[in-house]
Amino acid sequence: MLNSANIIDKLKEHLDIKTDTDLAKYLELHHSTLAGWRNRNSLNIELILEKVNNIDLNWLLYDHDIEKSNRDYSKVKEKIHTLRENFPKIT
């Protein structure tokens, strides 16, 4: 899992917000609350989920893009299928 500073930065990226102050306004927080999250490596994930729509928690918390992983997995499956067709002894 990423630390709170990374997650705050990813929130800003997702929302196309440039500064922590603007993110705090978006989340309806005092800017010092957001600074405290950074400094103490803590978050209010319930508040974030309440205020931020259409965000993939796997991406936000673990930096893991499920859709990209699924696309990559499909490509690998296709390559394996092609190899098996061309080299039938491969199991």
Short mmCIF file of C-alpha atoms in Angstrom, two decimals:
data_model
loop_
_atom_site.label_atom_id
_atom_site.label_comp_id
_atom_site.label_asym_id
_atom_site.label_seq_id
_atom_site.Cartn_x
_atom_site.Cartn_y
_atom_site.Cartn_z
CA MET A 1 0.00 0.00 0.00
CA LEU A 2 1.18 3.50 -0.80
CA ASN A 3 1.79 6.08 1.92
CA SER A 4 -0.62 8.96 2.49
CA ALA A 5 1.52 11.47 0.58
CA ASN A 6 1.41 9.24 -2.51
CA ILE A 7 -2.34 8.76 -2.14
CA ILE A 8 -2.92 12.50 -1.77
CA ASP A 9 -0.88 13.11 -4.91
CA LYS A 10 -2.85 10.44 -6.77
CA LEU A 11 -6.11 12.07 -5.64
CA LYS A 12 -4.91 15.37 -7.06
CA GLU A 13 -3.98 13.61 -10.31
CA HIS A 14 -7.39 11.91 -10.54
CA LEU A 15 -9.23 15.15 -9.88
CA ASP A 16 -6.88 17.29 -11.99
CA ILE A 17 -6.11 19.47 -8.96
CA LYS A 18 -2.71 21.12 -8.68
CA THR A 19 -2.32 22.04 -4.99
CA ASP A 20 -3.00 20.50 -1.60
CA THR A 21 -4.97 23.63 -0.68
CA ASP A 22 -7.30 23.10 -3.64
CA LEU A 23 -7.69 19.42 -2.77
CA ALA A 24 -8.55 20.37 0.82
CA LYS A 25 -11.22 22.74 -0.51
CA TYR A 26 -12.59 20.01 -2.77
CA LEU A 27 -12.77 17.60 0.18
CA GLU A 28 -14.24 20.39 2.36
CA LEU A 29 -11.32 20.19 4.80
CA HIS A 30 -9.10 22.79 6.37
CA HIS A 31 -5.74 22.79 4.58
CA SER A 32 -4.01 21.93 7.87
CA THR A 33 -6.02 18.69 8.05
CA LEU A 34 -4.63 17.59 4.71
CA ALA A 35 -1.13 18.63 5.80
CA GLY A 36 -1.62 16.54 8.93
CA TRP A 37 -2.53 13.53 6.81
CA ARG A 38 0.75 13.95 4.92
CA ASN A 39 2.83 14.43 8.07
CA ARG A 40 1.25 11.62 10.12
CA ASN A 41 0.88 9.21 7.18
CA SER A 42 -2.85 8.91 7.86
CA LEU A 43 -6.04 9.37 5.85
CA ASN A 44 -9.78 9.47 6.28
CA ILE A 45 -10.60 6.98 3.55
CA GLU A 46 -14.33 7.11 4.32
CA LEU A 47 -14.35 10.85 3.64
CA ILE A 48 -12.36 10.39 0.44
CA LEU A 49 -14.79 7.76 -0.82
CA GLU A 50 -17.72 9.99 0.06
CA LYS A 51 -16.31 13.01 -1.81
CA VAL A 52 -14.48 11.43 -4.77
CA ASN A 53 -16.47 9.57 -7.41
CA ASN A 54 -15.30 7.09 -10.02
CA ILE A 55 -11.99 6.17 -8.46
CA ASP A 56 -10.47 2.71 -8.50
CA LEU A 57 -9.33 1.88 -4.97
CA ASN A 58 -6.79 -0.64 -6.25
CA TRP A 59 -5.18 2.15 -8.25
CA LEU A 60 -5.45 4.70 -5.45
CA LEU A 61 -4.24 2.58 -2.55
CA TYR A 62 -2.00 -0.01 -4.20
CA ASP A 63 -1.03 1.66 -7.49
CA HIS A 64 -2.52 -1.32 -9.32
CA ASP A 65 -4.62 -0.75 -12.45
CA ILE A 66 -7.03 -3.71 -12.65
CA GLU A 67 -8.17 -2.93 -16.20
CA LYS A 68 -4.58 -2.67 -17.45
CA SER A 69 -3.76 -5.96 -15.73
CA ASN A 70 -6.73 -7.61 -17.43
CA ARG A 71 -5.65 -6.25 -20.82
CA ASP A 72 -2.09 -7.45 -20.24
CA TYR A 73 -3.36 -10.86 -19.15
CA SER A 74 -5.46 -11.14 -22.33
CA LYS A 75 -2.40 -10.36 -24.46
CA VAL A 76 -0.39 -13.05 -22.67
CA LYS A 77 -3.20 -15.57 -23.17
CA GLU A 78 -3.27 -14.74 -26.90
CA LYS A 79 0.49 -15.24 -27.16
CA ILE A 80 0.29 -18.57 -25.34
CA HIS A 81 -2.51 -19.67 -27.66
CA THR A 82 -0.42 -18.70 -30.72
CA LEU A 83 2.59 -20.58 -29.36
CA ARG A 84 0.49 -23.69 -28.75
CA GLU A 85 -0.87 -23.56 -32.29
CA ASN A 86 2.62 -23.22 -33.76
CA PHE A 87 4.29 -25.64 -31.37
CA PRO A 88 1.71 -28.30 -30.44
CA LYS A 89 4.08 -30.15 -28.11
CA ILE A 90 4.06 -27.20 -25.69
CA THR A 91 1.59 -27.80 -22.87
#
